[in-house]
mmCIF file of C-alpha atoms in Angstrom:
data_model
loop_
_atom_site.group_PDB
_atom_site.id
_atom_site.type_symbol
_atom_site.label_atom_id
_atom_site.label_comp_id
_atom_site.label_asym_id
_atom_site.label_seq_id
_atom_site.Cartn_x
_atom_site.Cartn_y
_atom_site.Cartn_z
ATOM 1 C CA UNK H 15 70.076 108.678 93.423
ATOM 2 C CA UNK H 16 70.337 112.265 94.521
ATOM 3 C CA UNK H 17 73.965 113.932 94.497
ATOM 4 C CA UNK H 18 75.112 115.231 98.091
ATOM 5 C CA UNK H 19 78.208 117.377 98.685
ATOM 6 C CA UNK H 20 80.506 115.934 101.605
ATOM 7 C CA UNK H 21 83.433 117.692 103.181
ATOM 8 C CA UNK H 22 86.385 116.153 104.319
ATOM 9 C CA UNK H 23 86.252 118.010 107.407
ATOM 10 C CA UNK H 24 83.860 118.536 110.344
ATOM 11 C CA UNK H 25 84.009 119.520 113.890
ATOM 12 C CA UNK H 26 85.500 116.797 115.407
ATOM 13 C CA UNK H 27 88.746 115.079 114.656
ATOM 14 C CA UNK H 28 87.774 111.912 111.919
ATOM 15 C CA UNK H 29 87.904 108.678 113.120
ATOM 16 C CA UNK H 30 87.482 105.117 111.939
ATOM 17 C CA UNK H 31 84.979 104.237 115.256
ATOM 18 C CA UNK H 32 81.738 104.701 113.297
ATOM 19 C CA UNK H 33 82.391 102.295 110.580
ATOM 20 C CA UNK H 34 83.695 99.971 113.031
ATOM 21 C CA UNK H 35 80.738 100.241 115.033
ATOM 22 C CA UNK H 36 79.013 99.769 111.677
ATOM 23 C CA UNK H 37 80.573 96.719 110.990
ATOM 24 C CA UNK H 38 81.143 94.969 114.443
ATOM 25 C CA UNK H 39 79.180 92.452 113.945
ATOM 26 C CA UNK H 40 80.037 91.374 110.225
ATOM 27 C CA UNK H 41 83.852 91.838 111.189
ATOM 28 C CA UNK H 42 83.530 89.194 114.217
ATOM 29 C CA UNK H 43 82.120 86.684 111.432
ATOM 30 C CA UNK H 44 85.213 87.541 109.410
ATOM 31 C CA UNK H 45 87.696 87.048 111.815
ATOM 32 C CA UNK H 46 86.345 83.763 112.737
ATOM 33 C CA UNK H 47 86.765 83.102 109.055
ATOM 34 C CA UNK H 48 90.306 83.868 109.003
ATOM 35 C CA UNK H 49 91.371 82.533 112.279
ATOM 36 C CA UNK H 50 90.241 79.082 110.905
ATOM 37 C CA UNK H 51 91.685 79.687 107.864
ATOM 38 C CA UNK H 52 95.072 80.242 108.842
ATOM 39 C CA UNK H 53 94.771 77.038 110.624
ATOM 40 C CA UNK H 54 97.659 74.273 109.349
ATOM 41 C CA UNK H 55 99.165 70.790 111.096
ATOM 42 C CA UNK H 56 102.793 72.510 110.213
ATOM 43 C CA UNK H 57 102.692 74.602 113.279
ATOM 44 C CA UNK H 58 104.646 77.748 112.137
ATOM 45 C CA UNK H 59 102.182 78.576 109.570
ATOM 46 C CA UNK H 60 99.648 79.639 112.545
ATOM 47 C CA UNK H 61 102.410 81.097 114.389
ATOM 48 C CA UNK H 62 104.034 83.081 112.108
ATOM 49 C CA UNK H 63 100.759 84.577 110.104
ATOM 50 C CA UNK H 64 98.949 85.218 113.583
ATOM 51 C CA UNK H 65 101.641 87.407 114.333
ATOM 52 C CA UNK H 66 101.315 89.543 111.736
ATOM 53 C CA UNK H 67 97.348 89.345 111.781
ATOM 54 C CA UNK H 68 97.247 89.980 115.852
ATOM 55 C CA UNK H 69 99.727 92.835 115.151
ATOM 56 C CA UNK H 70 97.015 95.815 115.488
ATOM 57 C CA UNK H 71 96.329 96.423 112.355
ATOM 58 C CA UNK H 72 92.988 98.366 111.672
ATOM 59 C CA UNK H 73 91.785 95.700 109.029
ATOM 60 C CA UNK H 74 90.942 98.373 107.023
ATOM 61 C CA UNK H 75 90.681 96.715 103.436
ATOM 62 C CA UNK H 76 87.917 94.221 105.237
ATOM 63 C CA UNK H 77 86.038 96.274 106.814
ATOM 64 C CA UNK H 78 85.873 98.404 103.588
ATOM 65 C CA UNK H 79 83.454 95.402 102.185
ATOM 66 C CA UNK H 80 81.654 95.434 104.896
ATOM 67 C CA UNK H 81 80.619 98.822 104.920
ATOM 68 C CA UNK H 82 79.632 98.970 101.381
ATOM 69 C CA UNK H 83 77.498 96.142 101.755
ATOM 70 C CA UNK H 84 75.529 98.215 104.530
ATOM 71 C CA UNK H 85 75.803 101.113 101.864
ATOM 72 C CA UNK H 86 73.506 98.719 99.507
ATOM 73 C CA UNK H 87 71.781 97.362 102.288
ATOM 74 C CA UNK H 88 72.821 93.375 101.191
ATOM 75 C CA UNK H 89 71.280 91.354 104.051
ATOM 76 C CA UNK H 90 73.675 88.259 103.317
ATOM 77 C CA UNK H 91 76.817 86.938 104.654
ATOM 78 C CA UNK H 92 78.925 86.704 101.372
ATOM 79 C CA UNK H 93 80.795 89.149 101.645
ATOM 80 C CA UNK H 94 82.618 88.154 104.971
ATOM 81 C CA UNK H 95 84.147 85.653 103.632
ATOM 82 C CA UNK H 96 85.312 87.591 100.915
ATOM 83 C CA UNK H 97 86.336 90.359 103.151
ATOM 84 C CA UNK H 98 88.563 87.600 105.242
ATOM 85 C CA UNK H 99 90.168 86.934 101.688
ATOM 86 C CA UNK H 100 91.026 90.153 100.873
ATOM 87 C CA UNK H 101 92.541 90.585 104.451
ATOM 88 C CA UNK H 102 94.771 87.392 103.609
ATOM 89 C CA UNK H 103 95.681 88.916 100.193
ATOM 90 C CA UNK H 104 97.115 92.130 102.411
ATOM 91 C CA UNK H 105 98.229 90.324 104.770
ATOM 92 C CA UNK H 106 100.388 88.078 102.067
ATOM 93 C CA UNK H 107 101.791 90.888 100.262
ATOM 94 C CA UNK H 108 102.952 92.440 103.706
ATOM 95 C CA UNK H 109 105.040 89.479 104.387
ATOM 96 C CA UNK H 110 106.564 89.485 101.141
ATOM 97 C CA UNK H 111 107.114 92.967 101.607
ATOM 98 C CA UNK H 112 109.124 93.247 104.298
ATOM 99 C CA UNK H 113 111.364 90.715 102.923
ATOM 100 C CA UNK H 114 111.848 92.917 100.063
ATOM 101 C CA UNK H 115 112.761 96.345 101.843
ATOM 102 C CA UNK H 116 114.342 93.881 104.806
ATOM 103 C CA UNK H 117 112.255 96.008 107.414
ATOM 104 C CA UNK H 118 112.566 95.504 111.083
ATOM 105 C CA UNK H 119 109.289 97.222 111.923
ATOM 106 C CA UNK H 120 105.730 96.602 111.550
ATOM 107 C CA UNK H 121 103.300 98.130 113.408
ATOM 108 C CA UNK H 122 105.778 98.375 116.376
ATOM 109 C CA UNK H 123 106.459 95.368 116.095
ATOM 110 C CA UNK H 124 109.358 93.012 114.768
ATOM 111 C CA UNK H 125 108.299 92.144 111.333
ATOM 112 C CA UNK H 126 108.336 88.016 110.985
ATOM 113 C CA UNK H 127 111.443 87.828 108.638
ATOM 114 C CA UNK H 128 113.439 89.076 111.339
ATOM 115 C CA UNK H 129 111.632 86.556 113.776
ATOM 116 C CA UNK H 130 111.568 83.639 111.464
ATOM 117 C CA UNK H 131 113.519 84.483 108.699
ATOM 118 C CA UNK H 132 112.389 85.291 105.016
ATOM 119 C CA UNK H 133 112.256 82.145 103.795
ATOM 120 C CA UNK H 134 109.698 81.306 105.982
ATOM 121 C CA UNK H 135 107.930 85.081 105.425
ATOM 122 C CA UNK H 136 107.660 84.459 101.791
ATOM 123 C CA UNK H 137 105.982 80.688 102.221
ATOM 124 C CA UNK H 138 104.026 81.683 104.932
ATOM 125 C CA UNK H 139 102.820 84.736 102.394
ATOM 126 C CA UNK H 140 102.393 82.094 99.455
ATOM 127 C CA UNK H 141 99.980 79.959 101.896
ATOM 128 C CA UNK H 142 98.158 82.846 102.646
ATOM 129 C CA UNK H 143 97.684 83.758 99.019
ATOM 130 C CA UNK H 144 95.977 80.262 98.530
ATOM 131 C CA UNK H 145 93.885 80.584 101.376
ATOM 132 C CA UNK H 146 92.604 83.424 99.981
ATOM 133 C CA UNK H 147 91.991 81.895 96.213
ATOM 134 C CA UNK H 148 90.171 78.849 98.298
ATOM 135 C CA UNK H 149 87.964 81.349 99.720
ATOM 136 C CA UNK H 150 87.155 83.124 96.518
ATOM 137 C CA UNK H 151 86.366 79.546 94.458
ATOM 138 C CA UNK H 152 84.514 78.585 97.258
ATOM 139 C CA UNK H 153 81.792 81.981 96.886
ATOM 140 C CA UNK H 154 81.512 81.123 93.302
ATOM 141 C CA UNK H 155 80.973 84.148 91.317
ATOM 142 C CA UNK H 156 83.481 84.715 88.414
ATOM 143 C CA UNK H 157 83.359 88.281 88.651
ATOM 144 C CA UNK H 158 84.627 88.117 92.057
ATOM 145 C CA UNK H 159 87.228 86.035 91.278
ATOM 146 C CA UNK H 160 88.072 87.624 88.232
ATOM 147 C CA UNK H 161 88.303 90.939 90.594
ATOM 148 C CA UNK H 162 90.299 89.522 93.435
ATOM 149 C CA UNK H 163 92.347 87.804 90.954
ATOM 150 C CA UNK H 164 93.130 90.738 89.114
ATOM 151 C CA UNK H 165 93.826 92.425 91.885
ATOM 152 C CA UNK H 166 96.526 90.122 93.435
ATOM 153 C CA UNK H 167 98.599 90.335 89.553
ATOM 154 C CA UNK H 168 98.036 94.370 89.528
ATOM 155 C CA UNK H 169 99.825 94.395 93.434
ATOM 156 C CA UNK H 170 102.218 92.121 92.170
ATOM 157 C CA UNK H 171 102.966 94.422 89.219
ATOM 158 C CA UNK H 172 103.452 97.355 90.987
ATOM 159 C CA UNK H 173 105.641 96.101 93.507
ATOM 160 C CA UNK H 174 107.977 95.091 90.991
ATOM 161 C CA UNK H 175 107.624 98.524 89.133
ATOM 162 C CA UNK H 176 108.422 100.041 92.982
ATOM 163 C CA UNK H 177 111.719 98.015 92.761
ATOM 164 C CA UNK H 178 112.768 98.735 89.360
ATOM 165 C CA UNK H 179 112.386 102.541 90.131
ATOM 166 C CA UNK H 180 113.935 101.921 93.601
ATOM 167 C CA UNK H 181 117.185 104.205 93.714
ATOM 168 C CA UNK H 182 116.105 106.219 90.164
ATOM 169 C CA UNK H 183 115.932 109.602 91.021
ATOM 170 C CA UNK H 184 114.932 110.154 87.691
ATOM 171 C CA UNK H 185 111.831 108.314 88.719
ATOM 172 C CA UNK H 186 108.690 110.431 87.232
ATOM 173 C CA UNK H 187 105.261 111.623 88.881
ATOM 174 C CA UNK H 188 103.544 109.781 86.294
ATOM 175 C CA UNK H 189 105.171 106.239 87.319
ATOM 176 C CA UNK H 190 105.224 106.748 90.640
ATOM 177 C CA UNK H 191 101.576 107.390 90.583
ATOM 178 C CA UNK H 192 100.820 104.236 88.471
ATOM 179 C CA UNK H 193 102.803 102.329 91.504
ATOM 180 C CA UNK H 194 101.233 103.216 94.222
ATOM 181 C CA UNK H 195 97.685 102.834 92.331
ATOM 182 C CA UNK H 196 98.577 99.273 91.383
ATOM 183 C CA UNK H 197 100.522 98.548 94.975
ATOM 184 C CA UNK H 198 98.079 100.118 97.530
ATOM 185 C CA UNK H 199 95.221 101.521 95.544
ATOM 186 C CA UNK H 200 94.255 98.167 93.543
ATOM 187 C CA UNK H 201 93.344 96.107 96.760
ATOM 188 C CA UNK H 202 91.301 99.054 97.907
ATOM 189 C CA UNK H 203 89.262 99.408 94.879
ATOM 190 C CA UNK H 204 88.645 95.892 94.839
ATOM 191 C CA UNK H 205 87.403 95.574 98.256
ATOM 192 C CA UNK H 206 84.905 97.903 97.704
ATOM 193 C CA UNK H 207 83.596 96.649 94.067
ATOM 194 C CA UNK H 208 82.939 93.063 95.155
ATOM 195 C CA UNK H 209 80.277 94.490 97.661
ATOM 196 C CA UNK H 210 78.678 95.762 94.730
ATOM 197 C CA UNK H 211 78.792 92.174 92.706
ATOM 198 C CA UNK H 212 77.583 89.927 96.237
ATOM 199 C CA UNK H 213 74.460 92.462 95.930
ATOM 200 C CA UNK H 214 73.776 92.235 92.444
ATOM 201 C CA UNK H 215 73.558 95.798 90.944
ATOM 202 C CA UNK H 216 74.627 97.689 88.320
ATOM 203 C CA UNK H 217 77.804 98.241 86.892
ATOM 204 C CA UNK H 218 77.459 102.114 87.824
ATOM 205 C CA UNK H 219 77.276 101.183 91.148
ATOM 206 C CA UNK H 220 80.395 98.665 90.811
ATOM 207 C CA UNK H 221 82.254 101.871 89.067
ATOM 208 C CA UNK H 222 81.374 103.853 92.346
ATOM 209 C CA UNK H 223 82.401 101.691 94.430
ATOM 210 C CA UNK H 224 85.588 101.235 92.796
ATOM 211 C CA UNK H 225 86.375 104.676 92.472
ATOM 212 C CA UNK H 226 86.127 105.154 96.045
ATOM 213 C CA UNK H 227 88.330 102.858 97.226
ATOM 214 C CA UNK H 228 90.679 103.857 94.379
ATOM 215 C CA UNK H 229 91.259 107.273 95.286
ATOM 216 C CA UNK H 230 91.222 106.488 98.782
ATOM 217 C CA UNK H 231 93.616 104.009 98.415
ATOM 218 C CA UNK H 232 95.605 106.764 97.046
ATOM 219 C CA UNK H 233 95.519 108.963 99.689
ATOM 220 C CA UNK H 234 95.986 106.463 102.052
ATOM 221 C CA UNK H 235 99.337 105.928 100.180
ATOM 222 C CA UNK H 236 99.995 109.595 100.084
ATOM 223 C CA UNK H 237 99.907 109.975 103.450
ATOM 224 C CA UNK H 238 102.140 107.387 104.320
ATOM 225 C CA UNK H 239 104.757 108.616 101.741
ATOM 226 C CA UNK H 240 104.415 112.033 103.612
ATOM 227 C CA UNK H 241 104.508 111.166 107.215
ATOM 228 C CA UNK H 242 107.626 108.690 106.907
ATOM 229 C CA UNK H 243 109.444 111.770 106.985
ATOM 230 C CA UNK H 244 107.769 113.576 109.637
ATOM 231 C CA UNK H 245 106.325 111.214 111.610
ATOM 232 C CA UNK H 246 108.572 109.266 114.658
ATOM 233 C CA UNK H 247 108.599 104.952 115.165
ATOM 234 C CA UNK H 248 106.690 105.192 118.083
ATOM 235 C CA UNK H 249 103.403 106.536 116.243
ATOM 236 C CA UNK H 250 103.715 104.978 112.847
ATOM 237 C CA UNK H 251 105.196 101.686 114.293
ATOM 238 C CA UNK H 252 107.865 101.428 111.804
ATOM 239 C CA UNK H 253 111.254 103.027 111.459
ATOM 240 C CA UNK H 254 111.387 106.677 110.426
ATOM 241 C CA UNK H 255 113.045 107.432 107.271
ATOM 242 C CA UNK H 256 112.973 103.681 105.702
ATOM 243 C CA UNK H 257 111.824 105.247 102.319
ATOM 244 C CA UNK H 258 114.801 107.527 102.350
ATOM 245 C CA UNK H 259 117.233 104.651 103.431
ATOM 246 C CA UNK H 260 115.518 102.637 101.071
ATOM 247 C CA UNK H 261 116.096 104.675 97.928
ATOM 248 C CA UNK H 262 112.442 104.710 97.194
ATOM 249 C CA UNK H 263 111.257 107.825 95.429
ATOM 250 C CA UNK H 264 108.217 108.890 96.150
ATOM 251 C CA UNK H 265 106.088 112.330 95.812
ATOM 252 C CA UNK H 266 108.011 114.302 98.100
ATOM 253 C CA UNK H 267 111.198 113.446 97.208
ATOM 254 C CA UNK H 268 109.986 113.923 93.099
ATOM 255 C CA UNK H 269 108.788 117.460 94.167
ATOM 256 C CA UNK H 270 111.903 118.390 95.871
ATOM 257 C CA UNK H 271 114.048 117.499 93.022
ATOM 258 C CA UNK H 272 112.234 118.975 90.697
ATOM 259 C CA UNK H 273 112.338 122.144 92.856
ATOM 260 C CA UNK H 274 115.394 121.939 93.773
ATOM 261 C CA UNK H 275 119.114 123.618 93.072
ATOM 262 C CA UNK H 276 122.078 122.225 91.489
ATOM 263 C CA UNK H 277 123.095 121.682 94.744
ATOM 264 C CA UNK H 278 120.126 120.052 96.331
ATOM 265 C CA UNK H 279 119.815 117.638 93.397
ATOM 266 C CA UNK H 280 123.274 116.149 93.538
ATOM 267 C CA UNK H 281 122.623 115.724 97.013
ATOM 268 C CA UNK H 282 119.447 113.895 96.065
ATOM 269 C CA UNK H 283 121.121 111.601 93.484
ATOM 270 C CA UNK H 284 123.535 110.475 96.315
ATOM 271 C CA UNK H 285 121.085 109.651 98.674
ATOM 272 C CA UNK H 286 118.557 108.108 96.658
ATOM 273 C CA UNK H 287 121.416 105.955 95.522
ATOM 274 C CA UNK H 288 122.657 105.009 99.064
ATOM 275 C CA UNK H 289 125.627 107.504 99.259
ATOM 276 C CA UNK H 290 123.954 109.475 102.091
ATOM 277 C CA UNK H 291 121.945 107.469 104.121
ATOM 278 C CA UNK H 292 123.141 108.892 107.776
ATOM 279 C CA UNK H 293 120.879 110.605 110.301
ATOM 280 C CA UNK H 294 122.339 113.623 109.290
ATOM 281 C CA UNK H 295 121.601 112.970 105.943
ATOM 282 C CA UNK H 296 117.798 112.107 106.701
ATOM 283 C CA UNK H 297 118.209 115.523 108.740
ATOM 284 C CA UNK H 298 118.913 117.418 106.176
ATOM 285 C CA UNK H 299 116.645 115.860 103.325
ATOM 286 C CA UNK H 300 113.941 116.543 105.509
ATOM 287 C CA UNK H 301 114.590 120.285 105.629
ATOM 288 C CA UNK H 302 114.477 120.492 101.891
ATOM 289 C CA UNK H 303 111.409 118.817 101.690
ATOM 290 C CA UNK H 304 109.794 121.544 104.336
ATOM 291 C CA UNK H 305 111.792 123.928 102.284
ATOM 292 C CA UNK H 306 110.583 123.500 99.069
ATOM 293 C CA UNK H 307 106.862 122.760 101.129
ATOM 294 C CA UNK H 308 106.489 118.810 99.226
ATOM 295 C CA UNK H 309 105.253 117.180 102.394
ATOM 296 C CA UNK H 310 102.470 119.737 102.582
ATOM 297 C CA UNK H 311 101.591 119.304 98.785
ATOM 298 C CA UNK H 312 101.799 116.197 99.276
ATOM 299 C CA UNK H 313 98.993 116.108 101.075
ATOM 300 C CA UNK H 314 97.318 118.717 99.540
ATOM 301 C CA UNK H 315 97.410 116.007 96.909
ATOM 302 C CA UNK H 316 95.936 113.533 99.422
ATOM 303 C CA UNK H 317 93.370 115.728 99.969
ATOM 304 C CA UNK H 318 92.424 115.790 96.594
ATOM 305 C CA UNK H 319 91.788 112.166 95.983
ATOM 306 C CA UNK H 320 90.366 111.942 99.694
ATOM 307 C CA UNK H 321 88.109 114.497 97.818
ATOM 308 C CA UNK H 322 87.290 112.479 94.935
ATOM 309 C CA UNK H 323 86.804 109.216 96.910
ATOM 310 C CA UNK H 324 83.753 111.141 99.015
ATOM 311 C CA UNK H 325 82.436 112.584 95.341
ATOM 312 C CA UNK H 326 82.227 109.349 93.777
ATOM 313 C CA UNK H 327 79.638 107.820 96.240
ATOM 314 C CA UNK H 328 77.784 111.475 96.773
ATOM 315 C CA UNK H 329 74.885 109.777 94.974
ATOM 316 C CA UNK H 330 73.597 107.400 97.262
ATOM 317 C CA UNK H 331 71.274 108.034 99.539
ATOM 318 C CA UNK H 332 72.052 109.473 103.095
ATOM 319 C CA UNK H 333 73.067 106.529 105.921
ATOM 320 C CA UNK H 334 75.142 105.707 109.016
ATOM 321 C CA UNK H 335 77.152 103.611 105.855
ATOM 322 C CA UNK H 336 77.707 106.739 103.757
ATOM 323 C CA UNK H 337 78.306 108.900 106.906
ATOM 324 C CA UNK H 338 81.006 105.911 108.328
ATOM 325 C CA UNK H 339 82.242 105.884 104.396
ATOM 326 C CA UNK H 340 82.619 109.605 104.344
ATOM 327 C CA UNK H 341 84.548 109.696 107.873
ATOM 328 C CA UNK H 342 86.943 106.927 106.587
ATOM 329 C CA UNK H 343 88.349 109.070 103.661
ATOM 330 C CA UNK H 344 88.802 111.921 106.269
ATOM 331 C CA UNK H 345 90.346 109.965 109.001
ATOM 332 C CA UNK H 346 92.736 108.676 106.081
ATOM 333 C CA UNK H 347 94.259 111.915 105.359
ATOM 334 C CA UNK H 348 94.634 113.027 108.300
ATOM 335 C CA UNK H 349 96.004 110.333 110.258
ATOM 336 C CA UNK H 350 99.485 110.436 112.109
ATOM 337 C CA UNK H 351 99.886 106.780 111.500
#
């Protein structure tokens, strides 16, 4: 393999179009696969899971396997099955999410514990976590069930590591790092390695693989840490300022305390501890954050991993997959949503 440098940035504005034009036809096999999947005689299994799976979402995680298999050129149809698992694994751990943080948003659209309630949201998620394991023992390969396994225990992990550090503004980089790898970055990672396993090569390749959807995974996260401050509901189809109502400390918020004066930091300590949760409040957080320039470092650091994501697959040979690969990373720092 020959070693390429890739920029995150060309001439026109990144998009996700080419690798879902790469992957149209793979992706129509996989949603076939999970539209019977989610298929039940209780009736608000269906209901309640196709809400959150018609919701708009840009299947990103699935369509992630899909292009690395065109990056190794696999010919089979393994891996869109798999790819419909790991979409129910996300899917899952967004419906047990939202009961946690008791959001009203997703995607613009009522989340389904506020439509059905979070009993049923946490069931539903807990069928769709099976599904998912049925799919895997039914491909057969240990690895990839050892990967997809692993994966759903590491998510697991650092959502409860998010809620232990929820409303600790002592909260450090380090930790909030290892959450965000485990709760956004694992999935992605995975996703990418078990194209690597369905077409048999190396474990340098596998490594590759994983790194890329590692540190794009934690970009991806980066970003949306950054933009729930700047952003508005309308574009990022959620409610603005949930982390900060939330009390969950993330890079921005670490940076500006850090950075900040006496002053600034009690402030912090009452809001991150739900003392100063107003619109005012949100206001006025937000203007420390631009003050002390976090969001921008933020994703500076974005950029960074975005950057490292690209470098890890620079040695494969030139394609419309590494080109739609490439693009992805971009589009995912630079996205308003």
């Amino acid at each position: 393999m020959t070693a390429e440098i890739h920029q995150l940035h060309g001439q026109s504005p990144p998009s996700l179009d080419p690798m879902m034009a790469l992957v149209a036809a793979d992706m129509n096999e996989v949603n076939s696969v999970i539209l019977d999947r989610m298929q039940s005689e209780v009736p608000l299994i269906p209901e309640l899971a196709g809400h959150l799976i018609a919701g708009g979402g840009k299947r990103m995680r699935p369509m992630l396997t899909l292009a690395c298999g065109k990056l190794l050129d696999y010919p089979g149809h393994r891996h869109c099955k798999l790819a419909a698992a790991v979409e129910f694994i996300h899917t899952a751990t967004l419906l047990h999410d939202d009961v946690v943080d008791k959001s009203d948003l997703r995607r613009g659209r009522k989340t389904a514990n506020m439509i059905w309630g979070n009993s049923a949201s946490v069931l539903v998620g807990d069928f769709l976590f099976s599904r998912a394991f049925e799919v895997m023992v039914e491909d057969g390969s240990l690895k990839v069930l050892k990967i997809l396994s692993r994966a759903s225990a590491v998510i697991a992990e650092g959502e409860v590591n998010q809620l232990s550090a929820q409303r600790r503004i002592e909260t450090s980089e380090d930790q909030y790092l290892a959450i965000i790898n485990a709760k956004t970055a694992e999935l992605f990672a995975a996703a990418c390695k078990i194209a690597a396993v369905v077409a048999e090569r190396d474990e340098a390749t596998e490594a590759s693989l994983d790194a890329y959807g590692r540190n794009l995974g934690i970009a991806f996260q980066l970003v949306d840490d950054a933009i729930d401050y700047v952003s508005d509901a309308e574009t990022m189809g959620k409610g603005v300022g949930d982390d900060f109502r939330d009390g969950k400390v993330t890079l921005p918020v670490i940076l500006a305390y850090a950075r900040g004066s006496a002053e600034e930091r009690e402030f912090w300590k009452q809001a991150i501890t739900g003392h100063r949760t107003s619109d005012e409040d949100l206001a006025y957080a937000t203007s420390l954050l631009h003050k002390h320039e976090t969001i921008a470092d933020t994703l500076a650091r974005a950029r960074h991993y975005g950057q490292r994501a690209v470098d890890a697959i620079g040695g494969f040979r030139a394609s419309q997959a590494k080109s739609a690969l490439t693009e992805a990373v971009a589009f995912a720092v630079s996205r308003a949503y």
